[in-house]
Amino acid sequence: MKEKIGIISDTHGLLRPEVLEILKDCKYILHAGDVNKDEILDVLRNMGNLYVVRGNNDKDWAENLRISLSFTIGGVKFFMVHNKKDVAWELGDTQVVIFGHTHKYFEKIIDDRLWLNPGSCGRSRFGGEVTMAVMTVEDGHYQMEKIILAENSRK
């Protein structure tokens, strides 16, 4: 059965309406940190199955969030952290590594696994694109889609 996953990071307290519109069709939501407000997680929890890690800007309210997570969806094995430097040395049979922090979209196969940073879908930083990703998984295979929400926006 195909599962649709919305992958976001670095919302920094802002859940854009266009992000919510895309996420409403996703059974799973992955947030790679720097949420900044617990209320954002409340909204996302009501939309789908939420996996979230703590970012460097997630302060006291997020002390119960993990720094890293390993999980499987649709037969695809994931490892997620906020900062790429915190990725585990031993990834085993992990197929997809998700991270955030840089605010720049990154998607590359390295050593037979996908390394993905969905970019920032909150406020535009450094004049860059506002991005996220949607992944479809089924029977241990996945397909990626980069979504550009805004370019050079100062919202």
Short mmCIF file of N, CA and C in Angstrom, two decimals:
data_model
loop_
_atom_site.label_atom_id
_atom_site.label_comp_id
_atom_site.label_asym_id
_atom_site.label_seq_id
_atom_site.Cartn_x
_atom_site.Cartn_y
_atom_site.Cartn_z
N MET A 1 0.84 -1.19 0.00
CA MET A 1 0.00 0.00 0.00
C MET A 1 0.88 1.25 0.00
N LYS A 2 0.59 2.18 -0.89
CA LYS A 2 1.36 3.41 -0.96
C LYS A 2 1.05 4.32 0.22
N GLU A 3 2.12 4.86 0.80
CA GLU A 3 1.98 5.81 1.91
C GLU A 3 2.61 7.14 1.48
N LYS A 4 1.93 8.24 1.78
CA LYS A 4 2.44 9.57 1.43
C LYS A 4 2.99 10.23 2.68
N ILE A 5 4.22 10.76 2.56
CA ILE A 5 4.92 11.36 3.69
C ILE A 5 5.27 12.81 3.37
N GLY A 6 4.87 13.73 4.23
CA GLY A 6 5.28 15.12 4.12
C GLY A 6 6.53 15.33 4.96
N ILE A 7 7.57 15.91 4.37
CA ILE A 7 8.83 16.08 5.08
C ILE A 7 9.17 17.56 5.15
N ILE A 8 9.25 18.07 6.39
CA ILE A 8 9.50 19.50 6.59
C ILE A 8 10.60 19.70 7.63
N SER A 9 11.12 20.91 7.68
CA SER A 9 12.10 21.27 8.69
C SER A 9 12.12 22.78 8.86
N ASP A 10 12.69 23.21 9.96
CA ASP A 10 12.98 24.63 10.18
C ASP A 10 11.76 25.53 9.93
N THR A 11 10.66 25.18 10.60
CA THR A 11 9.46 26.02 10.51
C THR A 11 9.65 27.31 11.32
N HIS A 12 10.46 27.26 12.35
CA HIS A 12 10.77 28.46 13.16
C HIS A 12 9.51 29.23 13.55
N GLY A 13 8.51 28.50 14.03
CA GLY A 13 7.30 29.14 14.54
C GLY A 13 6.26 29.50 13.51
N LEU A 14 6.50 29.18 12.23
CA LEU A 14 5.56 29.56 11.17
C LEU A 14 5.11 28.33 10.38
N LEU A 15 3.80 28.04 10.44
CA LEU A 15 3.21 27.00 9.60
C LEU A 15 2.44 27.69 8.49
N ARG A 16 3.01 27.74 7.32
CA ARG A 16 2.37 28.42 6.18
C ARG A 16 1.11 27.67 5.73
N PRO A 17 0.08 28.38 5.31
CA PRO A 17 -1.14 27.72 4.82
C PRO A 17 -0.86 26.75 3.67
N GLU A 18 0.06 27.10 2.78
CA GLU A 18 0.35 26.21 1.65
C GLU A 18 1.04 24.92 2.11
N VAL A 19 1.78 24.97 3.21
CA VAL A 19 2.38 23.76 3.78
C VAL A 19 1.28 22.87 4.35
N LEU A 20 0.36 23.48 5.09
CA LEU A 20 -0.76 22.72 5.66
C LEU A 20 -1.60 22.07 4.57
N GLU A 21 -1.79 22.77 3.48
CA GLU A 21 -2.57 22.25 2.35
C GLU A 21 -1.92 20.98 1.79
N ILE A 22 -0.61 20.98 1.65
CA ILE A 22 0.11 19.81 1.14
C ILE A 22 0.09 18.68 2.17
N LEU A 23 0.31 19.02 3.45
CA LEU A 23 0.38 18.00 4.49
C LEU A 23 -0.95 17.30 4.76
N LYS A 24 -2.07 17.95 4.44
CA LYS A 24 -3.36 17.34 4.73
C LYS A 24 -3.58 16.04 3.95
N ASP A 25 -2.83 15.85 2.86
CA ASP A 25 -2.94 14.62 2.07
C ASP A 25 -1.91 13.58 2.46
N CYS A 26 -1.12 13.86 3.50
CA CYS A 26 -0.05 12.95 3.92
C CYS A 26 -0.45 12.16 5.17
N LYS A 27 -0.22 10.86 5.14
CA LYS A 27 -0.52 10.03 6.30
C LYS A 27 0.53 10.22 7.38
N TYR A 28 1.77 10.52 6.96
CA TYR A 28 2.89 10.72 7.88
C TYR A 28 3.49 12.10 7.66
N ILE A 29 3.94 12.70 8.76
CA ILE A 29 4.62 13.99 8.70
C ILE A 29 5.93 13.85 9.47
N LEU A 30 7.03 14.19 8.79
CA LEU A 30 8.35 14.16 9.41
C LEU A 30 8.83 15.60 9.55
N HIS A 31 9.21 16.00 10.76
CA HIS A 31 9.71 17.36 11.01
C HIS A 31 11.13 17.23 11.55
N ALA A 32 12.10 17.74 10.79
CA ALA A 32 13.51 17.59 11.15
C ALA A 32 14.03 18.72 12.03
N GLY A 33 13.19 19.24 12.90
CA GLY A 33 13.64 20.16 13.94
C GLY A 33 13.59 21.64 13.64
N ASP A 34 13.84 22.42 14.69
CA ASP A 34 13.64 23.87 14.73
C ASP A 34 12.18 24.20 14.46
N VAL A 35 11.35 23.62 15.31
CA VAL A 35 9.90 23.84 15.30
C VAL A 35 9.62 25.22 15.91
N ASN A 36 10.21 25.47 17.06
CA ASN A 36 10.16 26.70 17.86
C ASN A 36 8.90 26.91 18.68
N LYS A 37 7.79 26.23 18.35
CA LYS A 37 6.56 26.39 19.14
C LYS A 37 5.84 25.06 19.24
N ASP A 38 5.49 24.69 20.47
CA ASP A 38 4.76 23.44 20.70
C ASP A 38 3.42 23.43 19.97
N GLU A 39 2.81 24.59 19.79
CA GLU A 39 1.51 24.66 19.12
C GLU A 39 1.58 24.11 17.70
N ILE A 40 2.73 24.26 17.06
CA ILE A 40 2.91 23.73 15.70
C ILE A 40 2.80 22.21 15.73
N LEU A 41 3.41 21.60 16.73
CA LEU A 41 3.33 20.13 16.83
C LEU A 41 1.91 19.68 17.12
N ASP A 42 1.15 20.46 17.90
CA ASP A 42 -0.25 20.12 18.16
C ASP A 42 -1.04 20.07 16.85
N VAL A 43 -0.83 21.05 15.99
CA VAL A 43 -1.52 21.09 14.69
C VAL A 43 -1.12 19.88 13.85
N LEU A 44 0.20 19.60 13.77
CA LEU A 44 0.70 18.51 12.94
C LEU A 44 0.24 17.14 13.46
N ARG A 45 0.19 16.97 14.78
CA ARG A 45 -0.27 15.69 15.36
C ARG A 45 -1.70 15.38 14.95
N ASN A 46 -2.51 16.41 14.81
CA ASN A 46 -3.91 16.22 14.42
C ASN A 46 -4.07 15.91 12.94
N MET A 47 -3.00 16.07 12.16
CA MET A 47 -3.08 15.87 10.71
C MET A 47 -2.62 14.49 10.27
N GLY A 48 -1.72 13.87 11.04
CA GLY A 48 -1.18 12.58 10.63
C GLY A 48 -0.25 12.03 11.69
N ASN A 49 0.42 10.95 11.36
CA ASN A 49 1.40 10.34 12.26
C ASN A 49 2.66 11.20 12.22
N LEU A 50 3.05 11.75 13.35
CA LEU A 50 4.14 12.72 13.39
C LEU A 50 5.41 12.13 13.97
N TYR A 51 6.50 12.32 13.25
CA TYR A 51 7.85 12.01 13.74
C TYR A 51 8.60 13.34 13.77
N VAL A 52 9.18 13.69 14.91
CA VAL A 52 9.84 14.98 15.04
C VAL A 52 11.09 14.83 15.89
N VAL A 53 12.14 15.58 15.52
CA VAL A 53 13.36 15.63 16.34
C VAL A 53 13.58 17.08 16.79
N ARG A 54 14.36 17.20 17.84
CA ARG A 54 14.65 18.50 18.44
C ARG A 54 15.73 19.22 17.64
N GLY A 55 15.49 20.50 17.37
CA GLY A 55 16.47 21.32 16.68
C GLY A 55 17.22 22.21 17.64
N ASN A 56 18.26 22.88 17.17
CA ASN A 56 19.08 23.72 18.04
C ASN A 56 18.33 24.93 18.58
N ASN A 57 17.24 25.32 17.94
CA ASN A 57 16.44 26.44 18.43
C ASN A 57 15.22 26.01 19.25
N ASP A 58 15.05 24.71 19.41
CA ASP A 58 13.94 24.20 20.22
C ASP A 58 14.39 24.14 21.67
N LYS A 59 13.88 25.05 22.46
CA LYS A 59 14.38 25.25 23.83
C LYS A 59 13.64 24.38 24.84
N ASP A 60 13.44 24.90 26.05
CA ASP A 60 12.92 24.12 27.17
C ASP A 60 11.65 23.34 26.86
N TRP A 61 10.73 23.94 26.12
CA TRP A 61 9.47 23.26 25.85
C TRP A 61 9.70 21.94 25.11
N ALA A 62 10.84 21.80 24.41
CA ALA A 62 11.10 20.62 23.58
C ALA A 62 12.05 19.63 24.23
N GLU A 63 12.26 19.75 25.53
CA GLU A 63 13.26 18.89 26.18
C GLU A 63 12.93 17.41 26.08
N ASN A 64 11.68 17.05 25.84
CA ASN A 64 11.31 15.64 25.71
C ASN A 64 11.43 15.11 24.28
N LEU A 65 11.76 15.99 23.34
CA LEU A 65 11.95 15.53 21.96
C LEU A 65 13.33 14.90 21.83
N ARG A 66 13.43 13.85 21.04
CA ARG A 66 14.70 13.17 20.84
C ARG A 66 15.57 13.95 19.85
N ILE A 67 16.89 13.76 19.96
CA ILE A 67 17.84 14.38 19.04
C ILE A 67 17.86 13.60 17.72
N SER A 68 17.63 12.30 17.79
CA SER A 68 17.59 11.47 16.59
C SER A 68 16.50 10.41 16.72
N LEU A 69 16.02 9.96 15.56
CA LEU A 69 15.00 8.92 15.51
C LEU A 69 15.33 7.94 14.39
N SER A 70 15.05 6.67 14.63
CA SER A 70 15.09 5.64 13.59
C SER A 70 13.70 5.03 13.53
N PHE A 71 13.17 4.87 12.32
CA PHE A 71 11.82 4.32 12.16
C PHE A 71 11.65 3.78 10.75
N THR A 72 10.59 3.02 10.56
CA THR A 72 10.29 2.42 9.25
C THR A 72 8.87 2.78 8.86
N ILE A 73 8.71 3.21 7.61
CA ILE A 73 7.38 3.49 7.05
C ILE A 73 7.34 2.82 5.68
N GLY A 74 6.31 2.02 5.45
CA GLY A 74 6.14 1.38 4.14
C GLY A 74 7.33 0.53 3.73
N GLY A 75 8.01 -0.04 4.71
CA GLY A 75 9.17 -0.88 4.41
C GLY A 75 10.45 -0.11 4.16
N VAL A 76 10.40 1.23 4.24
CA VAL A 76 11.59 2.07 4.05
C VAL A 76 12.12 2.47 5.43
N LYS A 77 13.43 2.29 5.64
CA LYS A 77 14.05 2.58 6.93
C LYS A 77 14.67 3.97 6.92
N PHE A 78 14.26 4.77 7.92
CA PHE A 78 14.67 6.17 8.04
C PHE A 78 15.54 6.39 9.27
N PHE A 79 16.41 7.39 9.18
CA PHE A 79 17.13 7.94 10.33
C PHE A 79 16.99 9.46 10.20
N MET A 80 16.59 10.15 11.29
CA MET A 80 16.34 11.59 11.21
C MET A 80 17.02 12.31 12.38
N VAL A 81 17.69 13.41 12.05
CA VAL A 81 18.30 14.33 13.03
C VAL A 81 18.08 15.75 12.51
N HIS A 82 18.37 16.73 13.36
CA HIS A 82 18.28 18.11 12.89
C HIS A 82 19.56 18.51 12.17
N ASN A 83 20.68 18.30 12.84
CA ASN A 83 21.97 18.72 12.30
C ASN A 83 22.70 17.50 11.74
N LYS A 84 23.11 17.60 10.49
CA LYS A 84 23.78 16.48 9.82
C LYS A 84 24.98 15.96 10.60
N LYS A 85 25.66 16.83 11.35
CA LYS A 85 26.84 16.39 12.11
C LYS A 85 26.46 15.40 13.23
N ASP A 86 25.17 15.31 13.57
CA ASP A 86 24.71 14.39 14.60
C ASP A 86 24.26 13.03 14.06
N VAL A 87 24.48 12.80 12.76
CA VAL A 87 24.08 11.51 12.17
C VAL A 87 24.95 10.40 12.77
N ALA A 88 24.31 9.29 13.09
CA ALA A 88 25.01 8.14 13.67
C ALA A 88 26.06 7.62 12.69
N TRP A 89 27.17 7.18 13.23
CA TRP A 89 28.23 6.62 12.38
C TRP A 89 27.78 5.32 11.74
N GLU A 90 27.06 4.51 12.49
CA GLU A 90 26.62 3.21 11.98
C GLU A 90 25.15 3.31 11.60
N LEU A 91 24.89 3.40 10.30
CA LEU A 91 23.51 3.55 9.82
C LEU A 91 22.88 2.22 9.43
N GLY A 92 23.66 1.15 9.45
CA GLY A 92 23.11 -0.17 9.14
C GLY A 92 22.40 -0.20 7.80
N ASP A 93 21.15 -0.68 7.81
CA ASP A 93 20.40 -0.79 6.57
C ASP A 93 19.45 0.40 6.34
N THR A 94 19.76 1.53 6.98
CA THR A 94 18.98 2.75 6.76
C THR A 94 19.01 3.12 5.28
N GLN A 95 17.83 3.43 4.72
CA GLN A 95 17.74 3.80 3.31
C GLN A 95 17.67 5.32 3.11
N VAL A 96 17.13 6.03 4.10
CA VAL A 96 16.94 7.48 3.97
C VAL A 96 17.40 8.17 5.24
N VAL A 97 18.29 9.15 5.09
CA VAL A 97 18.73 9.99 6.21
C VAL A 97 18.13 11.37 5.99
N ILE A 98 17.39 11.84 6.98
CA ILE A 98 16.74 13.16 6.89
C ILE A 98 17.36 14.07 7.93
N PHE A 99 17.65 15.30 7.51
CA PHE A 99 18.20 16.31 8.41
C PHE A 99 17.71 17.68 7.97
N GLY A 100 17.96 18.68 8.80
CA GLY A 100 17.56 20.05 8.49
C GLY A 100 18.72 20.99 8.76
N HIS A 101 18.43 22.07 9.45
CA HIS A 101 19.41 23.01 10.00
C HIS A 101 19.98 24.03 9.01
N THR A 102 20.30 23.63 7.80
CA THR A 102 20.98 24.55 6.87
C THR A 102 20.01 25.46 6.11
N HIS A 103 18.73 25.13 6.13
CA HIS A 103 17.71 25.89 5.41
C HIS A 103 17.85 25.77 3.89
N LYS A 104 18.66 24.84 3.43
CA LYS A 104 18.85 24.65 1.99
C LYS A 104 18.48 23.22 1.62
N TYR A 105 17.66 23.10 0.58
CA TYR A 105 17.25 21.79 0.10
C TYR A 105 18.47 21.01 -0.39
N PHE A 106 18.53 19.73 0.00
CA PHE A 106 19.63 18.86 -0.41
C PHE A 106 19.07 17.46 -0.60
N GLU A 107 19.35 16.87 -1.75
CA GLU A 107 18.86 15.53 -2.05
C GLU A 107 19.94 14.81 -2.87
N LYS A 108 20.57 13.81 -2.27
CA LYS A 108 21.66 13.12 -2.96
C LYS A 108 21.80 11.69 -2.44
N ILE A 109 22.05 10.78 -3.37
CA ILE A 109 22.34 9.39 -3.00
C ILE A 109 23.83 9.31 -2.68
N ILE A 110 24.14 8.90 -1.45
CA ILE A 110 25.52 8.71 -1.01
C ILE A 110 25.59 7.33 -0.37
N ASP A 111 26.52 6.49 -0.86
CA ASP A 111 26.67 5.13 -0.35
C ASP A 111 25.34 4.36 -0.35
N ASP A 112 24.63 4.46 -1.45
CA ASP A 112 23.37 3.73 -1.65
C ASP A 112 22.25 4.14 -0.71
N ARG A 113 22.33 5.31 -0.08
CA ARG A 113 21.20 5.78 0.71
C ARG A 113 20.93 7.25 0.37
N LEU A 114 19.67 7.62 0.49
CA LEU A 114 19.27 9.00 0.19
C LEU A 114 19.55 9.89 1.40
N TRP A 115 20.24 10.99 1.16
CA TRP A 115 20.45 12.03 2.16
C TRP A 115 19.56 13.19 1.75
N LEU A 116 18.63 13.56 2.63
CA LEU A 116 17.62 14.57 2.29
C LEU A 116 17.51 15.64 3.36
N ASN A 117 17.65 16.88 2.94
CA ASN A 117 17.29 18.03 3.75
C ASN A 117 16.16 18.72 3.01
N PRO A 118 14.94 18.75 3.60
CA PRO A 118 13.81 19.35 2.90
C PRO A 118 13.90 20.87 2.81
N GLY A 119 14.93 21.46 3.43
CA GLY A 119 15.06 22.92 3.44
C GLY A 119 14.18 23.52 4.52
N SER A 120 13.97 24.79 4.44
CA SER A 120 13.14 25.50 5.41
C SER A 120 11.78 25.81 4.81
N CYS A 121 10.71 25.47 5.55
CA CYS A 121 9.37 25.81 5.06
C CYS A 121 8.70 26.83 5.97
N GLY A 122 9.49 27.42 6.85
CA GLY A 122 8.98 28.51 7.69
C GLY A 122 9.33 29.84 7.01
N ARG A 123 9.96 30.69 7.77
CA ARG A 123 10.39 31.97 7.20
C ARG A 123 11.59 31.76 6.28
N SER A 124 11.62 32.50 5.18
CA SER A 124 12.77 32.43 4.29
C SER A 124 13.99 32.95 5.02
N ARG A 125 15.08 32.23 4.92
CA ARG A 125 16.33 32.67 5.54
C ARG A 125 17.35 32.89 4.44
N PHE A 126 18.16 33.87 4.61
CA PHE A 126 19.27 34.12 3.70
C PHE A 126 18.79 34.35 2.27
N GLY A 127 17.55 34.77 2.09
CA GLY A 127 17.01 35.04 0.76
C GLY A 127 16.80 33.81 -0.09
N GLY A 128 16.79 32.64 0.51
CA GLY A 128 16.68 31.40 -0.26
C GLY A 128 15.25 30.95 -0.48
N GLU A 129 15.13 29.81 -1.14
CA GLU A 129 13.83 29.22 -1.41
C GLU A 129 13.19 28.72 -0.12
N VAL A 130 11.88 28.68 -0.11
CA VAL A 130 11.12 28.05 0.96
C VAL A 130 10.66 26.72 0.38
N THR A 131 11.15 25.62 0.98
CA THR A 131 10.93 24.31 0.38
C THR A 131 10.49 23.26 1.40
N MET A 132 9.99 22.16 0.87
CA MET A 132 9.67 20.96 1.63
C MET A 132 9.73 19.80 0.65
N ALA A 133 9.46 18.60 1.13
CA ALA A 133 9.47 17.43 0.25
C ALA A 133 8.27 16.55 0.55
N VAL A 134 7.85 15.82 -0.46
CA VAL A 134 6.83 14.80 -0.30
C VAL A 134 7.41 13.51 -0.86
N MET A 135 7.29 12.46 -0.07
CA MET A 135 7.81 11.16 -0.46
C MET A 135 6.65 10.17 -0.48
N THR A 136 6.65 9.32 -1.47
CA THR A 136 5.69 8.21 -1.53
C THR A 136 6.48 6.93 -1.33
N VAL A 137 6.06 6.10 -0.38
CA VAL A 137 6.75 4.84 -0.11
C VAL A 137 5.80 3.67 -0.30
N GLU A 138 6.38 2.56 -0.79
CA GLU A 138 5.61 1.33 -0.95
C GLU A 138 6.57 0.17 -1.08
N ASP A 139 6.35 -0.85 -0.27
CA ASP A 139 7.13 -2.09 -0.34
C ASP A 139 8.64 -1.85 -0.35
N GLY A 140 9.12 -0.96 0.51
CA GLY A 140 10.55 -0.74 0.64
C GLY A 140 11.16 0.17 -0.41
N HIS A 141 10.33 0.75 -1.28
CA HIS A 141 10.81 1.67 -2.31
C HIS A 141 10.18 3.05 -2.09
N TYR A 142 10.85 4.09 -2.58
CA TYR A 142 10.33 5.44 -2.40
C TYR A 142 10.49 6.28 -3.66
N GLN A 143 9.68 7.32 -3.74
CA GLN A 143 9.78 8.34 -4.78
C GLN A 143 9.76 9.69 -4.10
N MET A 144 10.62 10.60 -4.56
CA MET A 144 10.76 11.93 -3.96
C MET A 144 10.17 13.01 -4.84
N GLU A 145 9.66 14.05 -4.19
CA GLU A 145 9.21 15.25 -4.90
C GLU A 145 9.63 16.47 -4.09
N LYS A 146 10.43 17.33 -4.70
CA LYS A 146 10.80 18.61 -4.07
C LYS A 146 9.68 19.60 -4.35
N ILE A 147 9.29 20.34 -3.32
CA ILE A 147 8.25 21.34 -3.48
C ILE A 147 8.81 22.70 -3.11
N ILE A 148 8.77 23.63 -4.06
CA ILE A 148 9.20 25.00 -3.81
C ILE A 148 7.96 25.82 -3.51
N LEU A 149 7.88 26.39 -2.31
CA LEU A 149 6.70 27.12 -1.86
C LEU A 149 6.82 28.60 -2.18
N ALA A 150 8.02 29.12 -2.07
CA ALA A 150 8.23 30.54 -2.34
C ALA A 150 9.71 30.75 -2.62
N GLU A 151 10.03 31.80 -3.34
CA GLU A 151 11.41 32.10 -3.66
C GLU A 151 11.71 33.53 -3.25
N ASN A 152 12.81 33.70 -2.56
CA ASN A 152 13.24 35.04 -2.13
C ASN A 152 12.15 35.82 -1.41
N SER A 153 11.36 35.11 -0.61
CA SER A 153 10.29 35.79 0.12
C SER A 153 10.80 36.20 1.49
N ARG A 154 10.32 37.27 2.00
CA ARG A 154 10.75 37.78 3.30
C ARG A 154 9.62 37.70 4.32
N LYS A 155 8.71 36.75 4.15
CA LYS A 155 7.57 36.63 5.06
C LYS A 155 8.01 36.24 6.44
#
